[in-house]
Amino acid sequence: MTMTRRSFLSASAAFAATPVLPGAASAAPLPREADIVVIGAGAAGIAAARRIMAANRKVIVVEAAGQIGGRCVTDTSSFDVPFDRGARWIHNPDANPMIKLARNVGLDVSSVPLGQKIRIGRRYARAGETEEFLAALVRANRAIDDASRGKVDLACASALPKDLGDWAGAADFVLGASATGKDLKDLSVIDKAHAQDRSAAMVCRQGFGTLMAKLGEQIPLSLSTPAGRIVWSNRDVTVETPAGRIAARAAVITVSSNILVAGNIKFTPDMPKRYLDAAARLSLGSYDHIVLQLPGNPLGLSRDDVMIEQSTGTRTALLFANMAGSSLCAIDVGGSFGSDLSAQGEAAMVAFGKEWLTKLFGSDVVAAVKQTSATRWNAAPYALGAMSAATPGGQPSRKILTEPIGCLFLAGEATHETLWGTVDGAWESGERAADAALRKIGAVKDTAPVEGSARMPRSHRRTSRTRTASPLD
């Protein structure tokens, strides 16, 4: 494994709550039949629908929320500049399809030269201390990789070196809560080690939610239309919604693993227990943004600076300062601490953000705070969390979720074995599920790719185990 000084915090990601999109796709009247029905209009659902349309088959997407995007949402109303409440980063620019898709619809994608800093109390880490932290991350990552080759899938925490010293807390946060939404004690070493490299950091300047809205503009879509029951067999499927029933020959289901387990959608016959157990082992971690508007740059940080602290435990955060040159600073919290904090409500989250900045920069910072906002993805009714991360022993569950269930096909970032927790992983899974559904109904042959589908899934193109320390979307 290799790691550069610039890669130790490739940045924070995850998802958020109560989105405000810059314009939702227009809703189509609900048809009574389709070749394939897609449940959910997030990245996976949009990708699946576009693939089905490219094969000249009739598709309808039903979305429970009032806008498309899923966990990709751009808020254009809380502040005077837009910001992504959900997924934020685009990684692997040489292979990531989201870059070409964004540019094809006229949006700007550019790299973010992230500044990376470590705070030790009221001062920044010295060069030697930074090197110590980097060395601790290298050792921790190597230990996780080594443990992933064993016969038993352990928790990442149990694989960590015992002599990380003062950097143990920061390493746990960066590799666990900040990277996956789960503490290392709740994370599979195999899942962590199998995550594909998430190098570089790029952003869509208009926002990821804006991109999803653009990509979904031509899709037959019914918003505010939750799927209440899915009646399925090996031959056909009926999706029951408050607006009526849709009869189809197959369905692509892109809801989150937490929604699947919660039973918000009823299945007749029941969803096989094997799949529900797999989804439960891939539960969503907790990750949220606490956004503070700080005019005048009282923190003295540069544009797009990323900062963590030398923490003694998990009660900590990651700061993404002066986002895109604005006065907005996001304090990202995750894992068990982030989950507990989010459960207390937005006021408690903002209070923590101010307290945390005061501890590191002094009380004058609080006086500079203007508007605030916080996301609460665990409470978002159509997500119930941030991104999937396998519990110890749960990594094989990702493959289970790719197996067809009669004429049902599951998709979403939780079903991707190496790009879980990323938008491009969700997108690729949607295309993959759509291809399987098209083959099921005889719309394409196994040897004939659908028009526009030349890419081999990147889970088969992985050439090394090299990863950044903090693999985030």
Coordinates of C-alpha atoms in Angstrom, one line a residue:
M1 CA 0.0 0.0 0.0
T2 CA 1.2 3.5 -0.8
M3 CA 0.1 6.9 0.4
T4 CA 1.2 10.4 -0.3
R5 CA 1.2 13.3 2.1
R6 CA -1.6 14.8 0.0
S7 CA -3.8 11.7 0.2
F8 CA -4.3 11.3 3.9
L9 CA -7.6 13.1 3.9
S10 CA -8.8 13.0 0.3
A11 CA -11.9 14.6 1.8
S12 CA -15.2 13.9 3.4
A13 CA -18.4 12.8 1.7
A14 CA -21.6 11.0 2.5
F15 CA -25.1 12.1 2.3
A16 CA -27.5 14.5 4.0
A17 CA -31.1 15.2 4.6
T18 CA -34.2 17.3 3.8
P19 CA -32.8 18.4 0.4
V20 CA -33.7 21.4 -1.7
L21 CA -33.0 20.6 -5.4
P22 CA -32.5 23.3 -8.0
G23 CA -35.4 22.0 -10.0
A24 CA -36.9 18.6 -10.0
A25 CA -37.7 16.6 -13.1
S26 CA -41.3 17.0 -14.2
A27 CA -43.5 14.1 -13.1
A28 CA -45.2 12.0 -15.7
P29 CA -48.7 10.5 -15.3
L30 CA -48.5 7.1 -13.8
P31 CA -48.8 4.5 -16.5
R32 CA -50.6 1.2 -15.9
E33 CA -47.9 -1.0 -17.5
A34 CA -44.3 -0.9 -18.5
D35 CA -41.6 -3.3 -19.6
I36 CA -39.5 -2.5 -16.5
V37 CA -40.4 -0.4 -13.4
V38 CA -37.6 1.2 -11.4
I39 CA -38.1 1.9 -7.7
G40 CA -36.2 5.0 -6.6
A41 CA -34.8 8.0 -8.5
G42 CA -31.4 8.3 -7.0
A43 CA -28.2 7.7 -9.0
A44 CA -28.8 4.0 -9.4
G45 CA -32.4 4.5 -10.5
I46 CA -31.6 7.2 -13.0
A47 CA -28.8 5.1 -14.4
A48 CA -31.1 2.1 -14.7
A49 CA -33.8 4.0 -16.4
R50 CA -31.5 5.6 -18.9
R51 CA -30.1 2.2 -19.8
I52 CA -33.6 0.8 -20.3
M53 CA -34.6 3.7 -22.5
A54 CA -31.4 3.2 -24.6
A55 CA -32.6 -0.3 -25.2
N56 CA -35.9 1.1 -26.5
R57 CA -38.0 -0.5 -23.8
K58 CA -40.8 1.2 -21.8
V59 CA -39.8 2.2 -18.3
I60 CA -41.3 4.1 -15.4
V61 CA -39.5 5.3 -12.3
V62 CA -41.5 5.7 -9.1
E63 CA -39.9 7.9 -6.4
A64 CA -41.3 8.3 -2.9
A65 CA -39.8 11.8 -2.4
G66 CA -40.9 15.0 -4.1
Q67 CA -37.6 15.3 -6.0
I68 CA -35.1 13.1 -7.7
G69 CA -31.5 12.6 -6.6
G70 CA -31.8 10.3 -3.6
R71 CA -28.7 10.9 -1.5
C72 CA -27.3 13.4 -4.0
V73 CA -28.9 16.7 -3.2
T74 CA -27.9 20.3 -3.7
D75 CA -29.3 23.0 -1.4
T76 CA -29.8 26.3 -3.2
S77 CA -31.9 28.1 -0.6
S78 CA -30.3 27.9 2.9
F79 CA -27.4 30.2 1.9
D80 CA -26.5 32.6 -0.8
V81 CA -24.4 29.9 -2.5
P82 CA -25.4 26.3 -3.3
F83 CA -23.9 23.4 -1.4
D84 CA -24.2 19.7 -1.5
R85 CA -26.1 18.3 1.5
G86 CA -25.3 14.8 0.3
A87 CA -22.6 13.3 -1.9
R88 CA -19.9 15.8 -2.5
W89 CA -16.8 14.3 -4.2
I90 CA -16.0 12.7 -7.5
H91 CA -13.0 10.4 -7.4
N92 CA -10.9 8.5 -9.9
P93 CA -11.2 11.1 -12.7
D94 CA -9.7 8.8 -15.3
A95 CA -12.5 6.2 -15.0
N96 CA -15.4 7.9 -13.2
P97 CA -18.4 8.2 -15.6
M98 CA -19.9 11.0 -13.6
I99 CA -17.3 13.5 -15.0
K100 CA -18.3 12.8 -18.6
L101 CA -22.0 12.8 -17.8
A102 CA -21.7 16.2 -16.0
R103 CA -19.9 17.8 -18.9
N104 CA -22.3 16.3 -21.4
V105 CA -25.2 18.2 -19.8
G106 CA -23.2 21.4 -19.6
L107 CA -22.1 21.4 -15.9
D108 CA -18.6 22.2 -14.7
V109 CA -16.4 19.6 -13.1
S110 CA -13.0 20.6 -11.7
S111 CA -10.4 19.3 -9.3
V112 CA -10.2 20.6 -5.8
P113 CA -6.7 21.3 -4.5
L114 CA -7.6 20.3 -0.9
G115 CA -5.4 21.8 1.7
Q116 CA -4.9 19.3 4.6
K117 CA -4.2 20.4 8.2
I118 CA -4.1 18.8 11.6
R119 CA -4.9 20.7 14.7
I120 CA -3.4 19.8 18.1
G121 CA -5.4 21.9 20.6
R122 CA -5.0 25.5 19.6
R123 CA -2.1 25.0 17.2
Y124 CA -1.4 23.2 14.0
A125 CA 0.7 20.0 13.9
R126 CA 4.4 20.5 13.2
A127 CA 5.9 18.8 10.2
G128 CA 7.3 16.0 12.3
E129 CA 3.9 15.4 14.0
T130 CA 2.2 15.3 10.6
E131 CA 4.7 12.6 9.5
E132 CA 4.0 10.6 12.7
F133 CA 0.3 10.7 11.8
L134 CA 0.8 9.7 8.2
A135 CA 3.0 6.8 9.4
A136 CA 0.3 5.8 11.9
L137 CA -2.3 5.7 9.0
V138 CA 0.1 3.7 6.8
R139 CA 0.6 1.2 9.6
A140 CA -3.2 1.0 10.4
N141 CA -4.1 0.5 6.7
R142 CA -1.5 -2.1 6.3
A143 CA -2.7 -4.0 9.4
I144 CA -6.3 -3.9 8.0
D145 CA -5.1 -5.2 4.6
D146 CA -3.2 -8.0 6.3
A147 CA -6.1 -9.0 8.5
S148 CA -8.4 -9.1 5.4
R149 CA -6.4 -12.1 4.1
G150 CA -7.2 -14.2 7.1
K151 CA -9.7 -16.9 7.4
V152 CA -12.0 -14.9 9.7
D153 CA -13.5 -11.5 8.8
L154 CA -12.6 -9.3 11.8
A155 CA -13.6 -5.8 12.9
C156 CA -11.1 -3.2 11.7
A157 CA -10.5 -2.0 15.2
S158 CA -9.3 -5.4 16.3
A159 CA -6.6 -5.4 13.5
L160 CA -5.1 -2.0 14.4
P161 CA -1.6 -1.8 15.9
K162 CA -1.7 -1.3 19.6
D163 CA 1.0 1.3 19.7
L164 CA -0.5 4.2 17.7
G165 CA -0.2 6.4 20.7
D166 CA -1.6 9.9 20.6
W167 CA -2.7 9.3 17.0
A168 CA -5.0 6.3 17.7
G169 CA -8.2 8.4 18.0
A170 CA -7.5 10.4 14.8
A171 CA -6.6 7.2 12.9
D172 CA -9.9 5.6 14.0
F173 CA -11.9 8.6 13.0
V174 CA -10.2 9.1 9.5
L175 CA -10.3 5.4 8.6
G176 CA -13.7 4.7 10.2
A177 CA -16.4 7.3 10.8
S178 CA -15.0 9.9 8.4
A179 CA -14.5 7.4 5.6
T180 CA -17.4 5.0 6.0
G181 CA -19.9 6.5 8.5
K182 CA -19.1 3.7 10.9
D183 CA -16.5 3.3 13.7
L184 CA -13.8 0.8 13.0
K185 CA -15.2 -1.6 15.6
D186 CA -18.3 -1.9 13.4
L187 CA -16.5 -2.3 10.1
S188 CA -15.4 -5.4 8.2
V189 CA -11.7 -5.6 7.4
I190 CA -12.5 -7.4 4.1
D191 CA -15.0 -4.7 3.0
K192 CA -12.5 -2.0 3.9
A193 CA -9.6 -3.7 2.1
H194 CA -11.7 -4.4 -1.0
A195 CA -12.8 -0.8 -1.4
Q196 CA -11.4 0.5 -4.7
D197 CA -8.9 3.4 -4.6
R198 CA -10.7 6.7 -4.3
S199 CA -7.9 9.0 -5.6
A200 CA -8.0 12.8 -6.3
A201 CA -11.0 14.9 -5.5
M202 CA -13.2 16.7 -8.0
V203 CA -16.5 18.5 -7.7
C204 CA -19.4 19.5 -9.9
R205 CA -19.5 23.2 -9.3
Q206 CA -23.3 23.4 -9.7
G207 CA -23.7 20.5 -7.2
F208 CA -24.2 16.7 -7.4
G209 CA -27.9 17.1 -6.9
T210 CA -28.0 19.5 -9.8
L211 CA -26.3 16.9 -11.9
M212 CA -28.8 14.2 -10.9
A213 CA -31.7 16.5 -11.8
K214 CA -30.1 17.1 -15.2
L215 CA -29.5 13.4 -15.9
G216 CA -33.1 12.6 -14.9
E217 CA -34.8 15.2 -17.0
Q218 CA -35.9 12.9 -19.8
I219 CA -36.9 9.9 -17.7
P220 CA -40.5 8.9 -17.3
L221 CA -40.9 9.6 -13.7
S222 CA -43.6 9.8 -11.0
L223 CA -42.6 11.8 -7.9
S224 CA -44.2 11.5 -4.5
T225 CA -45.2 8.0 -5.4
P226 CA -43.9 5.5 -2.9
A227 CA -44.0 1.8 -3.8
G228 CA -46.2 0.3 -1.0
R229 CA -46.3 -3.3 -2.2
I230 CA -44.5 -5.3 -4.8
V231 CA -46.2 -8.5 -6.0
W232 CA -43.7 -10.6 -7.9
S233 CA -43.0 -13.9 -9.5
N234 CA -40.4 -15.3 -11.9
R235 CA -42.5 -14.0 -14.8
D236 CA -43.9 -10.6 -14.0
V237 CA -44.3 -8.0 -11.2
T238 CA -47.0 -5.5 -10.1
V239 CA -46.0 -2.4 -8.1
E240 CA -48.7 -0.9 -6.0
T241 CA -48.6 2.8 -5.2
P242 CA -51.0 5.4 -3.9
A243 CA -51.5 6.6 -7.5
G244 CA -52.3 3.1 -8.8
R245 CA -50.8 -0.1 -9.9
I246 CA -48.1 -0.7 -12.5
A247 CA -47.8 -4.1 -14.2
A248 CA -44.3 -4.9 -15.6
R249 CA -42.2 -7.8 -16.7
A250 CA -39.3 -6.9 -14.3
A251 CA -38.4 -4.4 -11.6
V252 CA -35.2 -2.7 -10.6
I253 CA -35.2 -1.8 -6.9
T254 CA -32.7 0.9 -5.8
V255 CA -33.8 1.7 -2.3
S256 CA -31.2 1.8 0.5
S257 CA -30.3 -1.3 2.5
N258 CA -31.9 0.3 5.5
I259 CA -35.2 1.0 3.7
L260 CA -35.2 -2.6 2.5
V261 CA -34.7 -4.0 6.0
A262 CA -37.2 -1.6 7.6
G263 CA -40.0 -3.2 5.6
N264 CA -41.3 0.1 4.2
I265 CA -42.0 -1.8 1.0
K266 CA -44.1 -5.0 1.4
F267 CA -43.4 -7.9 -0.9
T268 CA -45.8 -10.7 -2.0
P269 CA -44.4 -13.3 -1.6
D270 CA -42.1 -12.1 1.1
M271 CA -38.6 -11.0 0.1
P272 CA -36.4 -14.1 0.8
K273 CA -34.7 -13.9 4.2
R274 CA -31.3 -14.4 2.6
Y275 CA -31.5 -11.0 0.9
L276 CA -32.9 -9.2 4.0
D277 CA -30.1 -10.7 6.1
A278 CA -27.6 -9.5 3.5
A279 CA -29.0 -6.0 3.5
A280 CA -28.9 -5.9 7.3
R281 CA -25.2 -6.7 7.2
L282 CA -24.7 -3.8 4.9
S283 CA -26.6 -1.2 7.0
L284 CA -26.0 2.5 6.4
G285 CA -23.5 4.3 8.5
S286 CA -24.1 7.8 9.9
Y287 CA -22.6 10.9 8.3
D288 CA -23.8 14.5 8.4
H289 CA -22.7 18.0 7.6
I290 CA -23.1 20.9 10.1
V291 CA -22.7 24.0 7.9
L292 CA -21.8 27.3 9.4
Q293 CA -21.5 30.6 7.5
L294 CA -18.4 32.4 8.7
P295 CA -18.0 35.7 6.8
G296 CA -14.6 37.3 7.0
N297 CA -12.7 34.0 7.3
P298 CA -12.2 34.1 11.1
L299 CA -10.6 30.7 11.1
G300 CA -7.8 32.0 8.8
L301 CA -8.0 29.0 6.5
S302 CA -7.6 28.8 2.8
R303 CA -10.2 27.9 0.2
D304 CA -11.2 24.2 0.4
D305 CA -9.0 23.5 3.4
V306 CA -9.7 20.2 5.1
M307 CA -8.8 19.9 8.8
I308 CA -9.0 17.3 11.5
E309 CA -7.8 17.3 15.1
Q310 CA -5.6 15.0 17.2
S311 CA -8.5 13.6 19.1
T312 CA -8.6 11.3 22.1
G313 CA -11.7 9.5 21.0
T314 CA -14.6 9.5 18.5
R315 CA -16.2 12.7 19.7
T316 CA -14.6 14.7 16.9
A317 CA -15.2 16.0 13.4
L318 CA -13.7 17.0 10.0
L319 CA -13.8 20.6 8.9
F320 CA -14.1 21.5 5.2
A321 CA -13.5 25.2 5.2
N322 CA -14.4 28.0 2.8
M323 CA -16.1 25.6 0.4
A324 CA -15.5 26.7 -3.3
G325 CA -14.2 30.0 -2.0
S326 CA -17.4 30.8 -0.1
S327 CA -17.8 31.7 3.5
L328 CA -19.4 28.3 4.2
C329 CA -17.6 25.8 6.5
A330 CA -18.9 22.2 6.9
I331 CA -18.2 20.3 10.1
D332 CA -18.7 16.7 9.3
V333 CA -19.6 14.2 12.0
G334 CA -20.1 10.4 11.6
G335 CA -20.1 7.0 13.2
S336 CA -21.6 6.3 16.6
F337 CA -20.9 9.8 17.8
G338 CA -22.5 11.4 14.7
S339 CA -25.5 9.1 15.0
D340 CA -26.1 10.1 18.7
L341 CA -25.6 13.8 17.9
S342 CA -28.0 13.7 14.9
A343 CA -30.7 12.0 17.1
Q344 CA -30.6 15.1 19.3
G345 CA -31.7 17.4 16.5
E346 CA -30.3 20.2 14.4
A347 CA -29.9 22.6 17.4
A348 CA -27.7 20.2 19.2
M349 CA -25.6 19.6 16.1
V350 CA -25.0 23.3 15.5
A351 CA -24.1 23.7 19.2
F352 CA -21.5 21.0 18.9
G353 CA -20.1 22.6 15.8
K354 CA -19.6 25.9 17.6
E355 CA -18.2 24.2 20.7
W356 CA -15.7 22.2 18.6
L357 CA -14.5 25.3 16.7
T358 CA -14.2 27.2 20.0
K359 CA -12.0 24.4 21.5
L360 CA -9.7 24.6 18.5
F361 CA -9.8 28.3 17.5
G362 CA -11.1 30.3 20.5
S363 CA -14.5 31.8 21.5
D364 CA -14.3 34.7 19.0
V365 CA -15.3 32.2 16.3
V366 CA -18.8 31.8 17.6
A367 CA -19.5 35.5 17.4
A368 CA -18.7 35.3 13.6
V369 CA -21.3 32.6 12.9
K370 CA -24.2 33.8 10.8
Q371 CA -26.6 31.3 9.2
T372 CA -26.4 27.6 10.1
S373 CA -27.8 24.4 8.7
A374 CA -27.4 20.7 9.5
T375 CA -28.2 17.5 7.7
R376 CA -29.8 14.5 9.4
W377 CA -29.7 11.6 7.0
N378 CA -30.6 9.0 9.7
A379 CA -34.0 10.7 10.0
A380 CA -34.5 11.1 6.2
P381 CA -37.5 8.8 5.7
Y382 CA -36.5 7.6 2.2
A383 CA -32.8 6.9 3.1
L384 CA -32.5 6.2 6.9
G385 CA -28.8 6.7 6.8
A386 CA -25.8 7.8 4.8
M387 CA -23.8 5.0 3.1
S388 CA -23.5 1.3 3.4
A389 CA -20.6 -0.3 5.2
A390 CA -20.3 -4.0 5.9
T391 CA -20.2 -5.3 9.5
P392 CA -17.6 -7.9 10.3
G393 CA -18.5 -11.0 8.3
G394 CA -20.8 -9.0 6.0
Q395 CA -18.7 -8.3 2.9
P396 CA -20.1 -11.3 0.9
S397 CA -23.5 -9.8 1.3
R398 CA -22.8 -7.3 -1.5
K399 CA -22.6 -10.1 -4.0
I400 CA -25.8 -11.7 -2.6
L401 CA -27.7 -8.5 -3.3
T402 CA -26.7 -8.6 -7.0
E403 CA -28.4 -12.0 -7.5
P404 CA -31.9 -11.8 -9.1
I405 CA -35.0 -12.6 -7.1
G406 CA -37.4 -13.9 -9.7
C407 CA -37.9 -10.9 -11.9
L408 CA -36.6 -8.4 -9.3
F409 CA -33.1 -6.9 -9.5
L410 CA -31.5 -4.9 -6.7
A411 CA -29.2 -1.9 -7.3
G412 CA -27.6 0.9 -5.3
E413 CA -24.2 1.6 -3.8
A414 CA -24.7 -1.2 -1.3
T415 CA -24.7 -3.8 -4.1
H416 CA -21.3 -2.7 -5.4
E417 CA -18.4 -4.8 -4.1
T418 CA -15.6 -2.2 -4.5
L419 CA -17.3 1.2 -5.1
W420 CA -19.8 1.0 -2.2
G421 CA -20.5 4.4 -0.6
T422 CA -19.9 6.2 -3.9
V423 CA -22.2 7.8 -6.5
D424 CA -20.3 6.1 -9.4
G425 CA -20.7 2.8 -7.6
A426 CA -24.5 3.4 -7.4
W427 CA -24.6 4.5 -11.0
E428 CA -22.7 1.4 -12.2
S429 CA -24.9 -0.9 -10.1
G430 CA -28.0 0.7 -11.7
E431 CA -26.6 0.0 -15.2
R432 CA -25.7 -3.5 -14.2
A433 CA -29.2 -4.3 -12.8
A434 CA -30.9 -2.7 -15.9
D435 CA -28.8 -5.0 -18.1
A436 CA -29.8 -8.0 -16.1
A437 CA -33.5 -7.0 -16.2
L438 CA -33.3 -6.4 -20.0
R439 CA -31.8 -9.9 -20.4
K440 CA -34.6 -11.3 -18.3
I441 CA -37.3 -10.0 -20.5
G442 CA -35.4 -10.9 -23.7
A443 CA -34.7 -7.4 -24.7
V444 CA -31.0 -8.0 -25.1
K445 CA -28.9 -11.1 -25.6
D446 CA -26.1 -12.0 -23.1
T447 CA -23.4 -11.4 -25.6
A448 CA -24.8 -8.1 -27.0
P449 CA -24.2 -5.0 -24.8
V450 CA -26.9 -2.3 -24.7
E451 CA -26.2 0.8 -26.7
G452 CA -23.8 3.1 -24.9
S453 CA -22.6 0.4 -22.5
A454 CA -19.0 -0.2 -23.4
R455 CA -17.6 0.0 -19.9
M456 CA -16.5 -3.1 -18.1
P457 CA -17.6 -2.9 -14.4
R458 CA -14.7 -1.5 -12.5
S459 CA -14.9 -4.3 -10.0
H460 CA -13.2 -6.3 -12.7
R461 CA -10.7 -3.7 -13.6
R462 CA -9.0 -3.2 -10.3
T463 CA -5.2 -3.5 -10.7
S464 CA -3.9 -3.0 -7.2
R465 CA -4.9 -2.8 -3.5
T466 CA -3.5 0.8 -3.3
R467 CA -6.0 3.0 -1.5
T468 CA -6.1 6.5 0.0
A469 CA -6.4 6.5 3.8
S470 CA -9.9 7.9 3.7
P471 CA -11.9 6.4 0.8
L472 CA -14.9 8.6 0.4
D473 CA -17.2 9.7 -2.2

